[in-house]
Each structure stands twice: as structure tokens, then as C-alpha cells.
CSV table of C-alpha atoms and ligand atoms in Angstrom, one decimal:
chain,number,residue,atom,x,y,z
J,727,UNK,CA,-20.3,-27.0,-25.7
J,728,UNK,CA,-16.3,-27.4,-24.3
J,729,UNK,CA,-15.5,-25.0,-21.5
J,730,UNK,CA,-13.6,-22.1,-22.6
J,731,UNK,CA,-9.9,-22.3,-21.2
J,732,UNK,CA,-9.6,-19.9,-18.1
J,733,UNK,CA,-7.7,-16.7,-18.3
J,734,UNK,CA,-4.9,-16.3,-15.7
J,735,UNK,CA,-6.7,-13.2,-13.4
J,736,UNK,CA,-3.5,-12.3,-11.2
J,737,UNK,CA,-1.4,-9.8,-13.3
J,738,UNK,CA,2.3,-10.3,-15.0
J,739,UNK,CA,4.4,-7.8,-13.4
J,740,UNK,CA,6.5,-5.3,-15.6
J,741,UNK,CA,10.2,-6.7,-15.6
J,742,UNK,CA,12.6,-4.3,-13.4
J,743,UNK,CA,15.5,-4.3,-11.4
J,744,UNK,CA,15.7,-4.9,-7.8
J,745,UNK,CA,16.7,-3.2,-4.6
J,746,UNK,CA,16.7,-4.0,-1.0
J,747,UNK,CA,15.2,-2.0,1.8
J,748,UNK,CA,16.7,-3.3,4.2
J,749,UNK,CA,15.4,-6.9,3.7
J,750,UNK,CA,12.3,-6.2,1.8
J,751,UNK,CA,13.2,-6.7,-1.5
J,752,UNK,CA,11.1,-3.8,-4.2
J,753,UNK,CA,10.7,-4.7,-7.7
J,754,UNK,CA,12.8,-7.5,-9.4
J,755,UNK,CA,9.2,-9.7,-9.3
J,756,UNK,CA,9.3,-9.5,-5.4
J,757,UNK,CA,5.7,-8.8,-3.5
J,758,UNK,CA,4.6,-5.5,-4.1
J,759,UNK,CA,5.0,-4.4,-0.2
J,760,UNK,CA,2.6,-1.6,1.1
J,761,UNK,CA,4.1,1.7,3.3
J,762,UNK,CA,2.9,4.3,5.4
J,763,UNK,CA,4.2,7.8,6.4
J,764,UNK,CA,3.7,8.3,10.1
J,765,UNK,CA,1.8,11.5,11.6
J,766,UNK,CA,3.5,12.0,14.4
J,767,UNK,CA,6.8,14.5,14.7
J,768,UNK,CA,9.2,13.0,14.1
J,769,UNK,CA,11.7,14.2,17.1
J,770,UNK,CA,9.0,12.3,19.2
J,771,UNK,CA,10.9,8.9,19.4
J,772,UNK,CA,8.3,7.0,22.0
J,773,UNK,CA,5.4,8.1,19.8
J,774,UNK,CA,6.9,8.0,16.4
J,775,UNK,CA,8.4,4.1,17.4
J,776,UNK,CA,4.4,3.6,19.1
J,777,UNK,CA,3.0,4.3,15.8
J,778,UNK,CA,5.2,2.2,13.7
J,779,UNK,CA,4.3,-0.6,16.0
J,780,UNK,CA,0.8,0.3,15.4
J,781,UNK,CA,1.7,0.4,11.7
J,782,UNK,CA,4.0,-2.6,11.8
J,783,UNK,CA,0.9,-4.7,13.4
J,784,UNK,CA,-1.7,-3.8,10.8
J,785,UNK,CA,1.0,-5.6,7.9
J,786,UNK,CA,3.0,-2.3,7.3
J,787,UNK,CA,5.8,-3.3,5.6
J,788,UNK,CA,8.2,-0.3,4.8
J,789,UNK,CA,8.0,3.1,7.2
J,790,UNK,CA,8.9,6.5,6.2
J,791,UNK,CA,9.7,9.5,8.8
J,792,UNK,CA,10.0,13.0,7.6
J,793,UNK,CA,13.1,14.9,8.9
J,794,UNK,CA,12.2,18.7,8.7
J,795,UNK,CA,14.8,19.8,11.6
J,796,UNK,CA,17.7,19.2,13.5
J,797,UNK,CA,15.8,17.7,16.1
J,798,UNK,CA,14.2,14.8,13.9
J,799,UNK,CA,17.5,14.2,12.3
J,800,UNK,CA,18.7,13.4,15.7
J,801,UNK,CA,16.1,10.9,16.4
J,802,UNK,CA,16.9,8.6,13.7
J,803,UNK,CA,19.2,6.5,15.3
J,804,UNK,CA,16.7,5.2,17.9
J,805,UNK,CA,14.0,5.3,15.7
J,806,UNK,CA,16.0,3.0,13.2
J,807,UNK,CA,17.4,0.8,15.8
J,808,UNK,CA,14.5,-0.3,17.3
J,809,UNK,CA,11.5,-0.2,14.6
J,810,UNK,CA,10.6,-3.9,13.2
J,811,UNK,CA,10.3,-2.4,9.8
J,812,UNK,CA,12.9,-0.5,7.4
J,813,UNK,CA,12.8,3.5,8.4
J,814,UNK,CA,12.9,5.3,5.1
J,815,UNK,CA,14.1,8.9,6.0
J,816,UNK,CA,12.1,11.6,3.8
J,817,UNK,CA,14.3,14.5,3.4
J,818,UNK,CA,13.4,17.9,1.0
J,819,UNK,CA,16.6,20.4,0.4
J,820,UNK,CA,18.7,19.7,3.8
J,821,UNK,CA,21.7,17.3,2.3
J,822,UNK,CA,22.8,17.0,6.1
J,823,UNK,CA,19.9,15.3,7.0
J,824,UNK,CA,20.8,12.7,4.2
J,825,UNK,CA,24.1,12.1,5.6
J,826,UNK,CA,22.6,12.0,9.8
J,827,UNK,CA,19.9,9.2,7.9
J,828,UNK,CA,22.6,7.2,6.6
J,829,UNK,CA,24.3,7.3,9.2
J,830,UNK,CA,21.3,6.3,11.9
J,831,UNK,CA,20.7,3.6,9.8
J,832,UNK,CA,17.9,4.1,8.2
J,833,UNK,CA,16.7,1.6,5.2
J,834,UNK,CA,16.5,4.5,2.6
J,835,UNK,CA,16.0,8.1,1.8
J,836,UNK,CA,13.6,9.7,-0.1
J,837,UNK,CA,15.4,12.8,-1.9
J,838,UNK,CA,15.1,14.9,-4.7
J,839,UNK,CA,18.8,15.6,-6.3
J,840,UNK,CA,17.2,18.3,-8.4
J,841,UNK,CA,16.2,20.2,-5.2
J,842,UNK,CA,20.3,19.9,-3.6
J,843,UNK,CA,21.7,20.4,-6.8
J,844,UNK,CA,22.8,23.9,-5.6
J,845,UNK,CA,24.7,22.9,-3.0
J,846,UNK,CA,27.8,21.8,-5.2
J,847,UNK,CA,28.8,18.4,-5.2
J,848,UNK,CA,26.3,17.3,-2.5
J,849,UNK,CA,24.7,15.2,-5.2
J,850,UNK,CA,28.1,13.2,-6.0
J,851,UNK,CA,28.7,13.1,-2.1
J,852,UNK,CA,25.6,11.1,-1.4
J,853,UNK,CA,25.5,9.1,-4.0
J,854,UNK,CA,28.8,8.3,-3.0
J,855,UNK,CA,28.3,7.7,1.0
J,856,UNK,CA,24.5,5.6,0.1
J,857,UNK,CA,26.5,3.8,-1.7
J,858,UNK,CA,29.0,2.7,0.6
J,859,UNK,CA,25.9,2.4,2.9
J,860,UNK,CA,23.9,0.3,0.5
J,861,UNK,CA,21.7,2.2,0.9
J,862,UNK,CA,18.5,3.0,-1.6
J,863,UNK,CA,17.4,6.4,-3.0
J,864,UNK,CA,13.5,7.0,-3.7
J,865,UNK,CA,13.1,9.8,-6.1
J,866,UNK,CA,9.7,11.5,-5.5
J,867,UNK,CA,8.6,14.0,-8.0
J,868,UNK,CA,4.7,15.7,-7.1
J,869,UNK,CA,2.9,17.8,-9.2
J,870,UNK,CA,3.7,20.3,-6.5
J,871,UNK,CA,7.5,19.8,-6.7
J,872,UNK,CA,7.8,19.8,-9.9
J,873,UNK,CA,10.8,21.3,-11.4
J,874,UNK,CA,10.7,24.8,-12.7
J,875,UNK,CA,12.2,24.3,-16.3
J,876,UNK,CA,9.4,21.1,-16.7
J,877,UNK,CA,7.1,23.9,-15.6
J,878,UNK,CA,7.8,26.1,-18.2
J,879,UNK,CA,7.9,23.5,-20.9
J,880,UNK,CA,4.6,21.5,-20.2
J,881,UNK,CA,2.2,24.8,-18.7
J,882,UNK,CA,1.7,22.2,-15.8
J,883,UNK,CA,2.3,18.8,-14.3
J,884,UNK,CA,1.6,17.1,-17.2
J,885,UNK,CA,2.2,12.7,-17.0
J,886,UNK,CA,4.9,13.9,-19.5
J,887,UNK,CA,6.3,17.0,-16.8
J,888,UNK,CA,6.3,14.4,-14.2
J,889,UNK,CA,8.0,11.2,-15.7
J,890,UNK,CA,10.7,13.7,-17.3
J,891,UNK,CA,11.4,15.0,-14.0
J,892,UNK,CA,11.8,12.1,-12.9
J,893,UNK,CA,14.2,10.5,-15.0
J,894,UNK,CA,16.1,13.9,-15.2
J,895,UNK,CA,16.4,13.0,-11.0
J,896,UNK,CA,17.5,10.1,-11.8
J,897,UNK,CA,19.9,11.0,-14.2
J,898,UNK,CA,21.8,13.7,-11.3
J,899,UNK,CA,22.9,10.1,-9.3
J,900,UNK,CA,23.5,8.1,-12.6
J,901,UNK,CA,25.8,10.9,-13.5
J,902,UNK,CA,27.7,9.5,-10.2
J,903,UNK,CA,27.0,6.0,-11.3
J,904,UNK,CA,24.7,5.2,-8.3
J,905,UNK,CA,21.3,3.6,-9.7
J,906,UNK,CA,20.2,2.2,-6.6
J,907,UNK,CA,17.2,3.9,-7.1
J,908,UNK,CA,13.3,3.7,-6.8
J,909,UNK,CA,10.9,6.6,-8.3
J,910,UNK,CA,7.5,8.1,-7.6
J,911,UNK,CA,5.5,10.6,-9.9
J,912,UNK,CA,2.4,11.6,-8.0
J,913,UNK,CA,-0.2,13.7,-8.3
J,914,UNK,CA,-3.8,13.8,-7.1
J,915,UNK,CA,-5.6,13.2,-10.3
J,916,UNK,CA,-5.7,8.9,-10.5
J,917,UNK,CA,-5.8,9.8,-14.7
J,918,UNK,CA,-2.9,12.1,-14.9
J,919,UNK,CA,-1.0,9.7,-12.2
J,920,UNK,CA,-1.8,6.6,-14.1
J,921,UNK,CA,-0.6,8.2,-17.5
J,922,UNK,CA,2.7,9.3,-15.7
J,923,UNK,CA,3.4,6.0,-14.3
J,924,UNK,CA,3.0,4.5,-17.8
J,925,UNK,CA,5.5,6.7,-19.4
J,926,UNK,CA,7.9,6.1,-16.8
J,927,UNK,CA,7.3,2.1,-16.8
J,928,UNK,CA,7.7,2.2,-21.1
J,929,UNK,CA,11.2,4.4,-19.7
J,930,UNK,CA,13.3,3.2,-17.1
J,931,UNK,CA,13.8,-0.2,-15.7
J,932,UNK,CA,13.7,1.5,-11.8
J,933,UNK,CA,11.6,-0.3,-9.6
J,934,UNK,CA,8.3,2.1,-9.1
J,935,UNK,CA,6.2,3.5,-5.6
J,936,UNK,CA,3.0,4.1,-6.6
J,937,UNK,CA,0.9,6.8,-4.5
J,938,UNK,CA,-1.8,9.4,-5.8
J,939,UNK,CA,-0.9,12.4,-3.6
J,940,UNK,CA,-3.1,14.4,-1.4
J,941,UNK,CA,-6.3,12.2,-2.1
J,942,UNK,CA,-8.3,13.0,0.7
J,943,UNK,CA,-10.1,11.4,3.3
J,944,UNK,CA,-12.1,8.1,3.3
J,945,UNK,CA,-13.6,7.2,1.0
J,946,UNK,CA,-12.6,9.5,-1.6
J,947,UNK,CA,-9.3,8.6,-0.9
J,948,UNK,CA,-9.5,5.4,-1.0
J,949,UNK,CA,-11.4,5.1,-3.9
J,950,UNK,CA,-8.9,7.4,-6.0
J,951,UNK,CA,-6.2,5.2,-4.9
J,952,UNK,CA,-7.8,2.0,-5.5
J,953,UNK,CA,-9.0,3.0,-9.0
J,954,UNK,CA,-5.6,3.9,-10.1
J,955,UNK,CA,-3.3,1.8,-7.9
J,956,UNK,CA,-5.6,-1.1,-10.0
J,957,UNK,CA,-5.6,-0.1,-13.2
J,958,UNK,CA,-1.5,0.0,-12.9
J,959,UNK,CA,-0.6,-2.8,-11.1
J,960,UNK,CA,-3.4,-4.8,-13.2
J,961,UNK,CA,-0.7,-4.0,-15.7
J,962,UNK,CA,2.2,-5.3,-13.9
J,963,UNK,CA,3.4,-1.4,-13.0
J,964,UNK,CA,4.3,-1.2,-9.5
J,965,UNK,CA,6.8,-2.6,-7.1
J,966,UNK,CA,5.8,-1.1,-3.4
J,967,UNK,CA,2.6,1.4,-2.4
J,968,UNK,CA,1.6,4.2,0.1
J,969,UNK,CA,-1.9,4.7,0.4
J,970,UNK,CA,-2.2,8.4,0.7
J,971,UNK,CA,-5.3,9.4,3.2
J,972,UNK,CA,-6.2,12.0,5.7
J,973,UNK,CA,-7.1,9.5,8.4
J,974,UNK,CA,-4.9,7.3,10.6
J,975,UNK,CA,-1.7,5.6,9.3
J,976,UNK,CA,-3.2,2.2,9.7
J,977,UNK,CA,-5.9,3.1,7.4
J,978,UNK,CA,-3.8,3.5,4.7
J,979,UNK,CA,-1.9,0.3,5.4
J,980,UNK,CA,-5.9,-1.8,5.7
J,981,UNK,CA,-6.7,-0.3,2.2
J,982,UNK,CA,-3.2,-0.6,0.7
J,983,UNK,CA,-3.6,-4.3,1.7
J,984,UNK,CA,-7.1,-5.3,0.6
J,985,UNK,CA,-6.3,-3.4,-2.4
J,986,UNK,CA,-3.4,-6.0,-3.3
J,987,UNK,CA,-5.5,-9.1,-1.9
J,988,UNK,CA,-7.7,-7.8,-4.2
J,989,UNK,CA,-5.9,-7.7,-7.3
J,990,UNK,CA,-4.9,-11.6,-6.3
J,991,UNK,CA,-0.9,-9.9,-5.7
J,992,UNK,CA,-1.4,-10.8,-2.4
J,993,UNK,CA,-2.7,-13.9,-0.3
J,994,UNK,CA,-6.6,-13.1,1.0
J,995,UNK,CA,-6.6,-12.7,5.0
J,996,UNK,CA,-10.2,-12.9,6.5
J,997,UNK,CA,-13.0,-11.9,3.4
J,998,UNK,CA,-16.2,-11.2,4.3
J,999,UNK,CA,-18.5,-11.3,1.4
J,1000,UNK,CA,-21.7,-9.7,2.5
J,1001,UNK,CA,-24.7,-9.3,-0.1
J,1002,UNK,CA,-26.0,-6.0,-0.6
J,1003,UNK,CA,-29.7,-6.4,0.9
J,1004,UNK,CA,-32.9,-6.5,-1.2
J,1005,UNK,CA,-36.5,-6.4,-1.1
J,1006,UNK,CA,-35.8,-10.0,-0.5
J,1007,UNK,CA,-34.2,-10.1,2.9
J,1008,UNK,CA,-35.2,-10.7,5.9
J,1009,UNK,CA,-33.2,-9.4,8.3
J,1010,UNK,CA,-30.5,-6.4,8.9
J,1011,UNK,CA,-27.6,-7.4,6.8
J,1012,UNK,CA,-25.4,-4.2,7.9
J,1013,UNK,CA,-25.9,-4.4,11.0
J,1014,UNK,CA,-25.4,-8.2,11.1
J,1015,UNK,CA,-22.7,-8.0,8.9
J,1016,UNK,CA,-21.2,-5.6,11.4
J,1017,UNK,CA,-21.7,-7.6,14.5
J,1018,UNK,CA,-20.4,-10.7,11.8
J,1019,UNK,CA,-17.3,-8.4,11.4
J,1020,UNK,CA,-16.6,-7.3,14.6
J,1021,UNK,CA,-16.4,-10.5,16.2
J,1022,UNK,CA,-14.3,-12.4,13.5
J,1023,UNK,CA,-11.7,-8.9,13.4
J,1024,UNK,CA,-7.9,-11.0,13.5
J,1025,UNK,CA,-9.4,-13.7,12.7
J,1026,UNK,CA,-5.8,-15.1,11.8
J,1027,UNK,CA,-6.8,-17.3,8.7
J,1028,UNK,CA,-7.8,-16.9,5.5
J,1029,UNK,CA,-11.6,-17.7,5.3
J,1030,UNK,CA,-14.4,-16.7,3.0
J,1031,UNK,CA,-17.3,-15.5,5.2
J,1032,UNK,CA,-20.8,-15.0,3.2
J,1033,UNK,CA,-23.2,-12.8,5.4
J,1034,UNK,CA,-26.5,-13.1,2.7
J,1035,UNK,CA,-29.8,-11.8,3.8
J,1036,UNK,CA,-32.4,-14.6,2.7
J,1037,UNK,CA,-32.6,-18.1,2.2
J,1038,UNK,CA,-34.1,-18.2,-1.4
J,1039,UNK,CA,-30.5,-16.7,-2.6
J,1040,UNK,CA,-28.0,-16.7,0.1
J,1041,UNK,CA,-26.3,-20.6,0.2
J,1042,UNK,CA,-26.1,-20.7,-3.8
J,1043,UNK,CA,-25.0,-17.2,-4.4
J,1044,UNK,CA,-22.7,-17.6,-1.6
J,1045,UNK,CA,-21.1,-20.9,-2.8
J,1046,UNK,CA,-17.5,-20.3,-3.2
J,1047,UNK,CA,-17.4,-18.7,0.6
J,1048,UNK,CA,-15.9,-21.3,3.0
J,1049,UNK,CA,-18.4,-20.2,5.6
J,1050,UNK,CA,-21.8,-18.4,5.8
J,1051,UNK,CA,-25.2,-17.5,6.9
J,1052,UNK,CA,-28.3,-16.9,5.4
J,1053,UNK,CA,-31.3,-15.3,7.1
J,1054,UNK,CA,-34.9,-15.8,7.2
J,1055,UNK,CA,-37.9,-16.3,9.1
J,1056,UNK,CA,-35.9,-15.3,12.5
J,1057,UNK,CA,-33.6,-17.5,11.7
J,1058,UNK,CA,-30.4,-18.2,10.5
J,1059,UNK,CA,-29.1,-21.2,8.1
J,1060,UNK,CA,-25.5,-22.0,8.7
J,1061,UNK,CA,-23.6,-23.3,5.5
J,1062,UNK,CA,-19.7,-24.4,4.9
J,1063,UNK,CA,-19.0,-25.0,1.2
J,1064,UNK,CA,-22.3,-24.1,0.0
J,1065,UNK,CA,-24.3,-26.9,2.4
J,1066,UNK,CA,-26.5,-26.1,5.2
J,1067,UNK,CA,-25.0,-27.3,8.4
J,1068,UNK,CA,-27.5,-26.1,11.1
J,1069,UNK,CA,-30.4,-23.7,11.3
J,1070,UNK,CA,-29.5,-21.1,14.5
J,1071,UNK,CA,-32.3,-18.8,16.0
J,1072,UNK,CA,-31.0,-15.4,14.8
J,1073,UNK,CA,-29.5,-13.6,18.4
J,1074,UNK,CA,-26.9,-17.0,18.1
J,1075,UNK,CA,-26.1,-16.2,14.4
J,1076,UNK,CA,-22.9,-14.5,15.1
J,1077,UNK,CA,-21.6,-16.9,18.1
J,1078,UNK,CA,-22.6,-20.0,15.3
J,1079,UNK,CA,-20.5,-18.2,12.3
J,1080,UNK,CA,-17.5,-18.1,15.1
J,1081,UNK,CA,-17.9,-21.7,16.2
J,1082,UNK,CA,-17.8,-22.5,12.9
J,1083,UNK,CA,-14.8,-20.3,11.8
J,1084,UNK,CA,-12.5,-21.8,14.5
J,1085,UNK,CA,-13.3,-25.0,13.5
J,1086,UNK,CA,-12.5,-24.6,10.1
J,1087,UNK,CA,-9.5,-22.4,11.3
J,1088,UNK,CA,-7.9,-25.3,12.6
J,1089,UNK,CA,-7.7,-27.4,9.2
J,1090,UNK,CA,-6.2,-23.7,7.5
J,1091,UNK,CA,-2.8,-22.8,7.4
J,1092,UNK,CA,-2.2,-19.0,9.0
J,1093,UNK,CA,-2.3,-16.2,6.4
L,217,SF4,FE1,-31.7,-9.6,-1.6
L,217,SF4,FE2,-31.5,-12.2,-0.9
L,217,SF4,FE3,-29.5,-12.0,-2.8
L,217,SF4,FE4,-29.5,-10.3,-0.3
L,217,SF4,S1,-28.7,-12.5,-0.5
L,217,SF4,S2,-29.6,-9.1,-2.1
L,217,SF4,S3,-31.6,-10.9,0.5
L,217,SF4,S4,-31.8,-11.8,-2.6
């Protein structure tokens, strides 16, 4: 029987316009970017910059800082100047902080014009100032901050209400000729959020920032975000992502990158392919996997390393791995591309894997 034609496995992205958050393009076919938000008080400049540096090292590409007070606004010039990745100022209600963020050199601002409509001509002034500074704006609608009119119309934060609210917010800027926008419509329920983004994707061509809000601590928050993002990204919807976790923000970045790698939207980095263990296992697979993961942490090459609990199925099951170990009888068979290259005592497995990883790494381009 002839082989079936292979199906493309990388999602086809939704077409949308492109904006630039400083030098990071968002939408218009640009790679899906990963962002996070600092948890330090923004006014604490050194602590905030330290956290941004940690996020940058973890692979974060855009960072958002909250600006709830004048002290925070005053800290923006130093933070924007010293951060190695674009800084987005997150502002609610206070137009003056938006102008401060633009003056400070922030790469983008998150603000909802619906919140500041009461301030006379401020929406128009913000549109003008942001356009002059070539700074895009994210409109971020959350279930909790839904416009009262729409709450009355829909009864609660339905997907339709979230999408309509976001599009109405956009229209407040569009009235003034400003369209350098991206949108988020977040909800704590992944499937409500998915439906809201589908509405939005069909109704406009703005880039979309994905997020499940108040997703909770890992693993619940991780799973909620991964579930929702995977559905949308597999449909081509989503141009930048933020995994919200009740955990240090570096975890958000690691999770976001892994979601993109799993979907084939990002070149994979080091990947540990470990078996779940079963009654055939002749080694503590959990402990061995933990030791291998720790020994290769930060390894700069895109290797797939298999840790298998038995020699019966190990190398065969992990044939697509670059490197791996199958354990049995107090020993480890080290295999490269599915072929056993040597057998070492169990205590030497991790060292042998690291040695082979270095050898293979030299042949591979850095990730
Ligand atoms: Fe079980 Fe061996 Fe498969 Fe691991 S590799 S799940 S121990 S059969």
C-alpha cells in the first residue's frame, strides 16, 4: 500500500496587520512572541530591572509593568532605558500616566479608552501622542472590566460581550485615525476565552494577544493556558501570548515557550522525552529523569534526549530522539539516533549522557 501523503503539522496563521512593539513585530506573520509581567512594584527600579533581566534570560521577548501610581510612572524612563526587551506600560484610568509612558520611551501602552472616555478629549490626545511616538496600544478587555452597557446587554461576560467590548474600545481610537492596536479578551474559563478570540479573529484584522486571566497556580494555570492557547494557535489565531500563573513570572515564560515549541511554532530547545514508567521498568525513571534534566539544564542545543525505563522497548520507543538511555539490570544502554553506542553502570548514566550530548551539540547549530 502506498504511503499516505504527509499532512502539514505547523498551523497556518491567521492573516492580520502587523504592529511593532519596539523591535518585536507582532502579527502579520511574525513569530508568536512570548511576554510576561513583572511582579515587583514598578517604582522599585532596581528590583524591577532585575526581574526583567531574569525574564529576558528565560526567553521573554516583551515585558509589561503595572503603572498604578505617579511613583511608578516616574520610574518608567529608567526602566525603559535599561531593559533589554521592550517594555509595555499597563495603565488603567489615568491618562496622564499614558503620556508619561510615551515620554519615557515605553515600547507600547496597555490602556482601555473606555475607561478614560470620561476625560473629555483625552482619547483623541492619546491617539495623537501615540501616533507621533509610533507606539502601539493594547486594548485589554477582561471579564472583570467589561463595559457596563455590555454587561447589561448580555447579562454576563459572554464571548460575544468580550469581543464586542474590545471592538467598541478599538472604535474609540479608530475615530481618531489610530489603528496601531492589538487586542486581548481574557477570561478565566478557557473555552469562553477561546470562543471570544474566535469572534474577534473573524471580526477584525488586529493582532491578538492571548491570555487566560486568573488561570491560577501551576499545574492548573499551566493546563488552562496550554489548552486554550493550543486550540487557538492550532487554528492560526494568536500573535503574542502571556501565560498568567500564580507563580514567579519566569515560569510563565518557560511555559509559554514550551507551548509554542509543542505546536511547532518555535524551534525546539532541549527536550527530555521520558517514558511514563510501567511494570517493566528496571530503574527509578522519575529520579533518573530528574537527574538528567538537572544535568542538561540550560544546554544550548536543540537536542531530544530520551530516558527510558527498560531495554526491551527503550531504544525502539525513542527512535526519534537524538540521544537516550534505556536502563536494565543495573546498567544503562546509551543510544544515539536509536543505535546503542555503549553500556555503562547505572551510576554513570548521567555522566555518559552529558558526554554524548556535548559531542552531539558540537555538530548542531545553537538553538
Ligand atoms: Fe515501560 Fe519500558 Fe516503556 Fe518505560 S520504556 S514505559 S519501562 S516499557
